[in-house]
Short mmCIF file of C-alpha atoms and ligand atoms in Angstrom, two decimals:
data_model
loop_
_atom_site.label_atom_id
_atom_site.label_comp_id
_atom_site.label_asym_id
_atom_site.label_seq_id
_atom_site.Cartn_x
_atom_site.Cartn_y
_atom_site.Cartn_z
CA UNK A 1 49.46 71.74 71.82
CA UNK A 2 50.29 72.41 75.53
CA UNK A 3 48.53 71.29 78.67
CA UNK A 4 47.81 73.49 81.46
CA UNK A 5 47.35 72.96 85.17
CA UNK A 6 44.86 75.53 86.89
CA UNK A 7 44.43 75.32 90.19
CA UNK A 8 41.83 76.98 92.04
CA UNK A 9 39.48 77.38 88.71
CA UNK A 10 36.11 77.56 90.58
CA UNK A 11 36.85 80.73 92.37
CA UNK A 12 36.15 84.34 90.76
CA UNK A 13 39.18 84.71 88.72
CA UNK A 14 40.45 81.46 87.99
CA UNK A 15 36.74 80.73 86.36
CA UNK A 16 36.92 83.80 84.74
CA UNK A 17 40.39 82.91 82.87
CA UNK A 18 39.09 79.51 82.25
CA UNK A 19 36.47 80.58 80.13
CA UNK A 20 38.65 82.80 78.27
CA UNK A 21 41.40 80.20 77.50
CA UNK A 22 39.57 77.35 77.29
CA UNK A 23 37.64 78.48 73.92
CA UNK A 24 40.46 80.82 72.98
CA UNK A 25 43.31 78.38 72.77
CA UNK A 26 40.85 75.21 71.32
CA UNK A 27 44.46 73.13 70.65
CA UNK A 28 45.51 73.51 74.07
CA UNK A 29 43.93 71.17 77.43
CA UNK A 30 43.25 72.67 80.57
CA UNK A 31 42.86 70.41 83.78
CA UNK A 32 41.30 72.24 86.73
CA UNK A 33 41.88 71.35 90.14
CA UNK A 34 39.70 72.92 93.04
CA UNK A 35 39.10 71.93 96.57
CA UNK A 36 35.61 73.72 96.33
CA UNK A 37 35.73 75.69 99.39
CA UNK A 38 33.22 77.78 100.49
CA UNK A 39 34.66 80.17 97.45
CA UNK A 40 34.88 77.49 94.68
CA UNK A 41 31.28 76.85 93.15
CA UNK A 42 30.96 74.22 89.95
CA UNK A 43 28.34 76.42 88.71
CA UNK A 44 30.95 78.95 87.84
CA UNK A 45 32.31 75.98 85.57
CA UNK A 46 29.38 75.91 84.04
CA UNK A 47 30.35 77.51 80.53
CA UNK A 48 33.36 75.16 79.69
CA UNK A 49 31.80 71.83 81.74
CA UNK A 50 30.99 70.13 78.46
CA UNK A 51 34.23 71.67 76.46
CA UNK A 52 36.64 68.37 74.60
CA UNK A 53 39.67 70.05 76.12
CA UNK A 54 38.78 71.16 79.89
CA UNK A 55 38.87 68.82 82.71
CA UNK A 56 37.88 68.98 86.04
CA UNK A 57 39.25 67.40 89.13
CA UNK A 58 38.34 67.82 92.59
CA UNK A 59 41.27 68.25 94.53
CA UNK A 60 43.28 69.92 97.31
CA UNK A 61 46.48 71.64 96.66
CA UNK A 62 47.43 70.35 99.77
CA UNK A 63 47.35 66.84 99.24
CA UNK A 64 50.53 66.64 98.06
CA UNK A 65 50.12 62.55 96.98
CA UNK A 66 46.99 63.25 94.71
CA UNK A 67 49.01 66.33 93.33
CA UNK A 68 51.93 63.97 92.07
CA UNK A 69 49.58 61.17 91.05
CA UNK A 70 48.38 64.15 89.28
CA UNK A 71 51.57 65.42 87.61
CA UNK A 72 52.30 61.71 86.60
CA UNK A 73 49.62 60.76 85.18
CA UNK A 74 49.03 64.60 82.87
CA UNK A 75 52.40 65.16 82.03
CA UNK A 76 51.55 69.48 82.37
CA UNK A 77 53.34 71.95 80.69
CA UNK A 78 52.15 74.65 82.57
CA UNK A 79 51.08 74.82 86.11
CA UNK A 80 48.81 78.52 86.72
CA UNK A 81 48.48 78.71 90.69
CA UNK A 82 45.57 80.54 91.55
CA UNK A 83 44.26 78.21 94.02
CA UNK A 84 44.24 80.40 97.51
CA UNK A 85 42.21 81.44 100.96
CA UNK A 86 41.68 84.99 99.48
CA UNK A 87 39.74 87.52 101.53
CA UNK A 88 41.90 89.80 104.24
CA UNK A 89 38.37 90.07 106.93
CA UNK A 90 38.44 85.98 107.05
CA UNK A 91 42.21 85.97 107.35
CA UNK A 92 41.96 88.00 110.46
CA UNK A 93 39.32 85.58 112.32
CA UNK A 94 41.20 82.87 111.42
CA UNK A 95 44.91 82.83 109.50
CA UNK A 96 45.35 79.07 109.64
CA UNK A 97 43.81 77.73 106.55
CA UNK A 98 45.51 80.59 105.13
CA UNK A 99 49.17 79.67 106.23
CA UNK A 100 48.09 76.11 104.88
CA UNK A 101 46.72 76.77 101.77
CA UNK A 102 48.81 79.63 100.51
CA UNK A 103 51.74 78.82 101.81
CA UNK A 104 51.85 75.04 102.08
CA UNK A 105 49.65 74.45 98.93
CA UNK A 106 52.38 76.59 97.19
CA UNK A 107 55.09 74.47 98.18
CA UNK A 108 53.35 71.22 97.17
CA UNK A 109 52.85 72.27 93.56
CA UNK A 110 56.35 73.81 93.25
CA UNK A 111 57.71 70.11 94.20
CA UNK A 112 55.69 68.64 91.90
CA UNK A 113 56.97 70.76 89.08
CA UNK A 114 60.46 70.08 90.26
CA UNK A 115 59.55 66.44 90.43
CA UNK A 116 58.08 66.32 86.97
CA UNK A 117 59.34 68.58 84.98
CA UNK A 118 57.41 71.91 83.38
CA UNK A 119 58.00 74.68 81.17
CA UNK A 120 56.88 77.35 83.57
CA UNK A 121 54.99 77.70 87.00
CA UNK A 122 53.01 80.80 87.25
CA UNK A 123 52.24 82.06 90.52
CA UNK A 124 49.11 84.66 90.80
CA UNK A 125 50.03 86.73 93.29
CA UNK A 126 48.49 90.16 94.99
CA UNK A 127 49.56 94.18 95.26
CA UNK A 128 49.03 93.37 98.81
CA UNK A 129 52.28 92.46 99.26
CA UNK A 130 53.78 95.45 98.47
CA UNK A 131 51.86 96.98 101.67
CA UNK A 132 50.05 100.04 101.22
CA UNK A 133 50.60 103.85 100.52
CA UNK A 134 49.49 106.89 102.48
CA UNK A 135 46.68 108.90 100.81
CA UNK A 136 48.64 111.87 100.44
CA UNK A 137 50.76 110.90 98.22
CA UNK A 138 49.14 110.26 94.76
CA UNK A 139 52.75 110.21 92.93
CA UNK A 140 53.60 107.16 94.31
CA UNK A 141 53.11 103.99 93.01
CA UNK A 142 53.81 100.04 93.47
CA UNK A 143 56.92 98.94 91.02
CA UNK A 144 58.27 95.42 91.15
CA UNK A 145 61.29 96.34 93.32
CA UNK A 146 59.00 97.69 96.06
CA UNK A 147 59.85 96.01 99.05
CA UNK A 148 57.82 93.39 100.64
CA UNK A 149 55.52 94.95 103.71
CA UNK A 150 52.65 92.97 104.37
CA UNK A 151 49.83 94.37 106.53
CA UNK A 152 47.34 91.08 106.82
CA UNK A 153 48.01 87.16 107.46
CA UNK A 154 46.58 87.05 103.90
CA UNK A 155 48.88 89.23 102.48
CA UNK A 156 51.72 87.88 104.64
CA UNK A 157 50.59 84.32 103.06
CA UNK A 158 51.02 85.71 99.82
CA UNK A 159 54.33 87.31 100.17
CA UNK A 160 55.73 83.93 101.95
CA UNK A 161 54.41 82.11 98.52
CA UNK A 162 56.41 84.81 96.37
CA UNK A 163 59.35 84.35 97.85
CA UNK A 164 59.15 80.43 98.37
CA UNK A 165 58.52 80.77 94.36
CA UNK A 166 61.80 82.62 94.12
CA UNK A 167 63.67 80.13 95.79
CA UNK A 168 62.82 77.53 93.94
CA UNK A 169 63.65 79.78 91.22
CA UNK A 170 67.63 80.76 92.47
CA UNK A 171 67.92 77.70 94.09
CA UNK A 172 66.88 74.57 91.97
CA UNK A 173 66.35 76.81 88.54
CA UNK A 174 62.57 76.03 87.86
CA UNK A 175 61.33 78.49 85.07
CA UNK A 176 58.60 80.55 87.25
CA UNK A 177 56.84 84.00 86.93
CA UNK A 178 54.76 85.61 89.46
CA UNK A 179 52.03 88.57 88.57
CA UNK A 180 50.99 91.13 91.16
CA UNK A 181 47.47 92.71 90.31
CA UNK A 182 45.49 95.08 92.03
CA UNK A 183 41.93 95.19 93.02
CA UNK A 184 40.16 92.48 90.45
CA UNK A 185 35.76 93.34 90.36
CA UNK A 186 33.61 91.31 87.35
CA UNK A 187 31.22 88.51 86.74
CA UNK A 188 31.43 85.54 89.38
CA UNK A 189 32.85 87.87 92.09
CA UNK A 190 31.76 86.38 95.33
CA UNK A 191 30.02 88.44 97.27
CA UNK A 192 32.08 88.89 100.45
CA UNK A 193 34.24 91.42 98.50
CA UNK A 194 33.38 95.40 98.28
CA UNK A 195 31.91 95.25 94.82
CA UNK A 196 29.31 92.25 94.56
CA UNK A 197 28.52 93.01 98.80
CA UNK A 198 27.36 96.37 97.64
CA UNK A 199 25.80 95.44 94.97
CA UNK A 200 23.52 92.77 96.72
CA UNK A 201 22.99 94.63 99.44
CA UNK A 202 21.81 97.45 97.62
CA UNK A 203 19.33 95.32 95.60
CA UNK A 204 18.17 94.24 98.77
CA UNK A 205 17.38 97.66 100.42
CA UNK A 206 20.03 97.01 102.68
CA UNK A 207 22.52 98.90 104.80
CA UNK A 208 25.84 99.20 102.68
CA UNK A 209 28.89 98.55 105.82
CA UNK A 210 31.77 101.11 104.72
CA UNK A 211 34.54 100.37 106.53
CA UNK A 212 36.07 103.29 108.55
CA UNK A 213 35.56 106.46 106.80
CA UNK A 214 35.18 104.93 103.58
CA UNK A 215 38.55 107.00 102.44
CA UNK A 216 41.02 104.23 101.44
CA UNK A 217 41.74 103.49 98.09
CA UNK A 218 41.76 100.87 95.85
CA UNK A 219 43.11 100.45 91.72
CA UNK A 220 40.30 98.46 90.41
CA UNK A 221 40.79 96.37 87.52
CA UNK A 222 38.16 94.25 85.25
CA UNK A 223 39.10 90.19 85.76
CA UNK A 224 38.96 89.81 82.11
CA UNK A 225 42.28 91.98 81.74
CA UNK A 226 44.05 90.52 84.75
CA UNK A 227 43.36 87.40 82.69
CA UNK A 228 44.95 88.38 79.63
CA UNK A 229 47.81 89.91 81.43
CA UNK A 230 48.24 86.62 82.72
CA UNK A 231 47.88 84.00 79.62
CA UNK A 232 50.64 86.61 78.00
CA UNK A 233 53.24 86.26 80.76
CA UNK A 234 52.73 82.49 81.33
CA UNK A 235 53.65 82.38 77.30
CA UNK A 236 55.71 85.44 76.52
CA UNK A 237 57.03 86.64 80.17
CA UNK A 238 60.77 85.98 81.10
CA UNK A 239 62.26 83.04 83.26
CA UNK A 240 62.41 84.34 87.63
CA UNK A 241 60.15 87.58 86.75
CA UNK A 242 57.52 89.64 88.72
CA UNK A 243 55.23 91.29 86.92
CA UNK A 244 52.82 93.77 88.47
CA UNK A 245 48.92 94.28 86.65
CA UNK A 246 46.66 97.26 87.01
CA UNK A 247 45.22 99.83 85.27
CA UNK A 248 45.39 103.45 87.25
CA UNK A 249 41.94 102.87 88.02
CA UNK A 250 41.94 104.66 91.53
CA UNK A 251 38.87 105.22 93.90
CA UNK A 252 38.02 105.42 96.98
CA UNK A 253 35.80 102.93 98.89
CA UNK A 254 33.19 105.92 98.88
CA UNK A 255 33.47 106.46 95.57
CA UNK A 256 32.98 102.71 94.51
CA UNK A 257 29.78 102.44 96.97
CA UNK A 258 28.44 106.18 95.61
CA UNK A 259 28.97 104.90 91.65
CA UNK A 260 26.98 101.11 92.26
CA UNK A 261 24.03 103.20 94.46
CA UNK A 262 23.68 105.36 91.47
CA UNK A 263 23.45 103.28 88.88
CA UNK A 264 20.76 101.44 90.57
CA UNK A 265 18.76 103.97 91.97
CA UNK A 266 19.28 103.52 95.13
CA UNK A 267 19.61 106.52 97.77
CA UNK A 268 22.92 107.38 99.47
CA UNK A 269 21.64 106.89 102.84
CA UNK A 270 21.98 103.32 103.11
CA UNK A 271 25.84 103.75 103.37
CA UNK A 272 26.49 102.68 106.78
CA UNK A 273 29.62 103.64 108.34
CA UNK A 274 30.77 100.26 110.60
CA UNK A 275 33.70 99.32 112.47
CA UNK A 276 37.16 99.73 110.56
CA UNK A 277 38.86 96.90 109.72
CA UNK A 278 42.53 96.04 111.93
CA UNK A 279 45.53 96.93 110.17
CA UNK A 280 43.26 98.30 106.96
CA UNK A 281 45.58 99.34 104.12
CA UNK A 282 45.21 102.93 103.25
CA UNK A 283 45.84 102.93 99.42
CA UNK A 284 46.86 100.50 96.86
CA UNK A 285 48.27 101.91 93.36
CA UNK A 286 50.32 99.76 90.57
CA UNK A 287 52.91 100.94 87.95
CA UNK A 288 51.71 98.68 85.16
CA UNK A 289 55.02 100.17 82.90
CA UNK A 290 56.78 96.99 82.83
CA UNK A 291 53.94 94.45 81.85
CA UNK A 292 52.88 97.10 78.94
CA UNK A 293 56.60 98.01 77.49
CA UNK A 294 57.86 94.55 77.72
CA UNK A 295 54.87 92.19 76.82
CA UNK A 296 52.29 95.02 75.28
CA UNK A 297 49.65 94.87 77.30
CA UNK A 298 46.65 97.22 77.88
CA UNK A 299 43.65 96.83 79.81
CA UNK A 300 40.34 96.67 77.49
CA UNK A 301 37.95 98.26 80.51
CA UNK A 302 38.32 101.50 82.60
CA UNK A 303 36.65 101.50 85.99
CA UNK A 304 33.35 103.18 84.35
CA UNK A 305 32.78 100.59 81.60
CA UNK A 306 33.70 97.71 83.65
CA UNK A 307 31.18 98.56 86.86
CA UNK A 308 28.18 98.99 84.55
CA UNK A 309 29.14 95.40 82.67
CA UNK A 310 29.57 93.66 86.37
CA UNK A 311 26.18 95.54 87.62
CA UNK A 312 24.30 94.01 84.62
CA UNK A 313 26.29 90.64 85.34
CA UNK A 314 24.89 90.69 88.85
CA UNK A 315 21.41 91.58 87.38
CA UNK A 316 20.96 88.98 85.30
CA UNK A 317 22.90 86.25 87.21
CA UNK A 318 20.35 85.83 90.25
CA UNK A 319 20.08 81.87 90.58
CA UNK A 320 24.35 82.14 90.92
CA UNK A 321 24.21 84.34 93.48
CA UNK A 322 21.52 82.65 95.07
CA UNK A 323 23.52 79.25 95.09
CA UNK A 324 26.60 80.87 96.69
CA UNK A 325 24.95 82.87 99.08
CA UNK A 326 23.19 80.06 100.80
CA UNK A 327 25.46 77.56 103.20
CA UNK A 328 28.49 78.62 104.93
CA UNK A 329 28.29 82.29 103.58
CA UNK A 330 25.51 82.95 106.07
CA UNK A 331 27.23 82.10 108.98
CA UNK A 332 30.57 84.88 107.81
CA UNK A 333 27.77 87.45 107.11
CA UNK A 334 26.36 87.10 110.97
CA UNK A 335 29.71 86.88 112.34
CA UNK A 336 31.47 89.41 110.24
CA UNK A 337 28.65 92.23 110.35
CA UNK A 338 26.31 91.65 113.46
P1 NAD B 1 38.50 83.05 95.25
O1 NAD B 1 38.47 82.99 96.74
O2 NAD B 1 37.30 83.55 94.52
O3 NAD B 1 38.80 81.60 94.67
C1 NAD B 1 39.77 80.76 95.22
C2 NAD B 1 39.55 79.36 94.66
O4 NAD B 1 40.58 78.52 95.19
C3 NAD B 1 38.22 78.73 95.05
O5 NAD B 1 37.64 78.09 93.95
C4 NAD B 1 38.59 77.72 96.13
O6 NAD B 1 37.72 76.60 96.18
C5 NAD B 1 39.99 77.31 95.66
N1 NAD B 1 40.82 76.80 96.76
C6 NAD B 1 40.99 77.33 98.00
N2 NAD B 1 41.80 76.54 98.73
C7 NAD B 1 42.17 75.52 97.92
C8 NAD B 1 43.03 74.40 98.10
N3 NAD B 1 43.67 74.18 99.26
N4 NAD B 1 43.19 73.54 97.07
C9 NAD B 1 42.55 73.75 95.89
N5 NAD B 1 41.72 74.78 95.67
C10 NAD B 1 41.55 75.66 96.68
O7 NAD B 1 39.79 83.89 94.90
P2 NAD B 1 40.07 84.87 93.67
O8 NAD B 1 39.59 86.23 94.03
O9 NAD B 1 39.59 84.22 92.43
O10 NAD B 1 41.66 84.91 93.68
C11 NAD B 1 42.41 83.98 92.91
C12 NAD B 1 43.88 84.28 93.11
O11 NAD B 1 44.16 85.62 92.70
C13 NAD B 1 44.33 84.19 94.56
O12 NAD B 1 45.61 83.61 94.59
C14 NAD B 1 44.41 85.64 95.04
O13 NAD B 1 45.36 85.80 96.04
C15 NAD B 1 44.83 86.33 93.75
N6 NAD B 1 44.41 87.73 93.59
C16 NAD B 1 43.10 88.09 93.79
C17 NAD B 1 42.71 89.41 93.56
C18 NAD B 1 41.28 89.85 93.73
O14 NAD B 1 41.00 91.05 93.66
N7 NAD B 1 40.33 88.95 93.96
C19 NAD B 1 43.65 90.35 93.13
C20 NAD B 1 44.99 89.94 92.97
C21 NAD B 1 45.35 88.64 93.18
O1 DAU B 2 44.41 94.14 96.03
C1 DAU B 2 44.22 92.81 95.69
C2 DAU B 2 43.38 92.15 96.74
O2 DAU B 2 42.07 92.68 96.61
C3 DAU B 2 43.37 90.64 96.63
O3 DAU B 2 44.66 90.16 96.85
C4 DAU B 2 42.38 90.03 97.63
O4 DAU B 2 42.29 88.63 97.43
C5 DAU B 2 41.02 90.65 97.41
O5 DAU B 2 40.09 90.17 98.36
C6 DAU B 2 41.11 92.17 97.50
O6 DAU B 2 41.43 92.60 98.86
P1 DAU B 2 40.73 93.87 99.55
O7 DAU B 2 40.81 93.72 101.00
O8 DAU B 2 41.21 95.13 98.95
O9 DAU B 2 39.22 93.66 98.99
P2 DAU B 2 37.80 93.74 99.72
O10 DAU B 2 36.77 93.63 98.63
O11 DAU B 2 37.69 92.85 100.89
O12 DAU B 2 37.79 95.25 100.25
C7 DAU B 2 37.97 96.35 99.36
C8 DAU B 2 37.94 97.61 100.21
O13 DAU B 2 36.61 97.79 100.71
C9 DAU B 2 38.84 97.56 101.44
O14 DAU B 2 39.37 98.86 101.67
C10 DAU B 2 37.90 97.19 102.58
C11 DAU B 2 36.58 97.82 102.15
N1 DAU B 2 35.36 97.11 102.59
C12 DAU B 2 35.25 95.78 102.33
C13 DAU B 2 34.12 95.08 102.72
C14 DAU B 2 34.01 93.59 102.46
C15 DAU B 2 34.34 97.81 103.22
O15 DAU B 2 34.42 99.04 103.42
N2 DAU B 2 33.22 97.12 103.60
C16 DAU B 2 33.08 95.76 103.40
O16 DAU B 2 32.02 95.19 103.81
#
C-alpha cells in the first residue's frame, strides 16, 4: 500500500487521473489538495467523493505551514504536482499568481519532501517549455534534450519549476521525475481552452474566436493517456528523468474548430477570425520515443476517437458546465473577447 499526494486534483487533469487511480489502485490512498481557484471545481470530485481511500483537503500549495502540517501528519510516499495557474491568455493579463503558484508552490512542496522524506516527487510539467517550432518544418520534433525557450510567463513558470525540480534533484538527491505532455482535450476540460470554448460556443450559436489565422499547431492528446503515462513513470520511471508525452496527433487550430463544427452541425461561418494572441507559439510536436521504448507506453485514443468521446462528454455534462461557467469565468470571457 502506498499513499499519494495530488495536488491540484480539482482541475481538468488532475480530476481526470484521480478517477482513474483512485478505483484502479483500491490498496493505495490518495489525499488531494486544491486551492479551488477559479479552475478547481468539487463537482469534478464528484466520482471518487465517497471512495474509502480518497481524501480531500482544501489547501494552497503555497502555504507552506499547512503543507508540512500536511506531510507530518500523512507520512506520503508520493507527491504528484499538478497543482498550477495553467492558461497562457490569463498569464499575459496578469503573470503574478503565476510566478507564485508555479514557481513558489513548487518550491514549497519540494521542501516538504526534503523535509519528510518520499519515494519520488513527480512534477507535471508542459511541451511549452521546449518553445515552439516553425510550421515548415514537420520533421522536427520536441526530444527531452531540447533546450529550454519559453515564449509565455506561463511557460516561463513552468520551465523555472523544471529546473528548480532538477536542483533539488543534483543538489540535495531527492528521487524526482518530471513529464512534458502536449496539448491535453477530454471530459472536465474547462472551457477557457480551444476545445471545450468551441464546443460551447458552437452549441450556443456563437461566434467561434480563432486566433490569428487559425494556422498554428497543436499535438493533441486524450487526458486519459497523459494519465497513464503518468501513474507509469511515478512507479516505473527512473530517479532525475524527463519524460516527454504525446501522441503525433497534429492539427491545426482550423482544423480542430472545422472537426467540432462538423460533428455538430454547425456551419463554418461562425469561425471568427480575432486578434492574435502576443508571442503565440507557432507549432508544438513531441517525440514520445523515450516514454514508449523505456516504460511501454501507447496512447489508447487518436485525435478522431478522442474528439467525438469529449463532444458527447460535453453533451451530456450540461449542469458541470453550467456550474463552472457562472462566477469569475464571466468576467475573463468580457475581458478576454470584448
Ligand atoms: P487546471 O487549470 O484545469 O487545474 C489546475 C488546478 O490547480 C485547479 O484545480 C486549481 O484550483 C488548482 N490550483 C491552482 N493554484 C493552486 C494552488 N496555489 N494551490 C493548490 N491548488 C491550486 O489545469 P490542468 O489543465 O488540469 O493542468 C494541470 C497540470 O498539467 C498543470 O501543471 C499544467 O501546467 C500541466 N499541463 C497541462 C496541459 C493541458 O493541456 N491542460 C498539458 C500539459 C501539462
Ligand atoms: O501544450 C500544453 C499546454 O496546452 C498546457 O501547458 C497549457 O496549460 C494548456 O492551456 C495548453 O496551452 P495552449 O495555449 O496551447 O492551449 P489553449 O487551449 O489556450 O489554445 C490552443 C490553441 O488555440 C492556441 O494556438 C491558441 C488558440 N486559441 C485559443 C483560444 C482560447 C484560439 O485560437 N482561440 C481561443 O479562444
Amino acid at each position: 500500500m502506498s499513499k499519494f499526494l495530488v495536488t491540484g486534483g480539482a482541475g481538468f487533469i488532475g480530476g481526470n487521473f484521480l478517477h482513474i487511480m483512485v478505483k484502479k489502485y483500491p490498496n493505495d490512498e490518495y489525499v488531494c489538495i486544491d486551492a479551488l481557484t477559479y479552475a478547481g471545481n468539487m463537482e469534478t470530485l464528484e466520482p471518487i467523493l465517497k471512495e474509502k481511500n480518497f481524501k480531500f483537503v482544501h489547501e494552497n500549495i503555497c502555504n507552506r505551514e499547512a503543507v508540512y502540517k500536511l506531510f507530518e501528519e500523512e507520512h506520503f510516499d508520493y507527491v504528484i504536482n499538478f497543482a498550477a495557474e495553467s492558461h497562457v491568455d490569463r498569464s499575459i493579463e496578469n503573470p503574478e499568481i503565476f510566478l507564485k503558484t508555479n514557481i513558489l508552490g513548487t518550491q514549497v512542496l519540494l521542501d516538504a519532501c526534503r523535509k519528510y522524506g518520499i519515494k519520488r516527487y513527480h512534477q507535471v510539467s508542459t511541451d511549452e517549455v521546449y518553445g515552439d517550432l516553425p510550421l515548415d518544418r514537420p520533421d522536427l520534433f520536441f526530444k527531452e534534450d531540447t533546450p529550454i525557450h519559453t515564449s509565455s510567463p506561463y511557460s516561463a513558470s513552468k520551465a523555472s519549476a523544471d529546473l528548480l525540480v532538477l536542483a533539488y534533484h543534483r543538489t540535495y538527491g531527492l528521487p524526482v521525475t518530471i513529464s512534458r505532455c502536449s496539448n491535453n482535450y477530454g471530459p472536465y476540460h474547462f472551457p477557457e481552452k480551444l476545445i471545450p470554448l468551441m464546443i460551447q460556443k458552437a452549441l450556443r450559436n456563437e461566434p467561434l474566436p480563432v486566433y490569428g489565422n487559425g494556422a498554428n499547431v497543436r499535438d493533441w492528446l486524450y487526458v486519459g493517456d497523459h494519465c497513464n503515462a503518468i501513474d507509469l513513470i511515478v512507479r516505473n520511471g527512473r530517479d532525475g528523468e524527463v519524460y516527454n508525452i504525446g501522441g503525433h496527433n497534429e492539427r491545426t487550430n482550423l482544423e480542430v474548430v472545422k472537426t467540432i463544427l462538423k460533428a455538430l452541425g454547425k456551419p463554418e461561418s461562425l469561425i471568427t477570425y480575432v486578434k492574435d494572441r502576443p508571442g503565440h507559439d507557432l507549432r508544438y510536436a513531441m517525440d514520445p520515443t523515450k516514454i514508449e521504448k523505456e516504460l511501454g507506453w501507447k496512447p489508447e485514443y487518436n485525435f478522431d476517437t478522442g474528439i467525438q468521446v469529449t463532444i458527447k462528454w460535453n453533451l451530456e455534462n450540461k449542469k458541470w458546465l453550467e456550474h463552472v461557467e457562472s462566477g469569475e469565468y464571466l468576467n475573463w470571457l468580457e475581458r478576454q473577447y470584448k
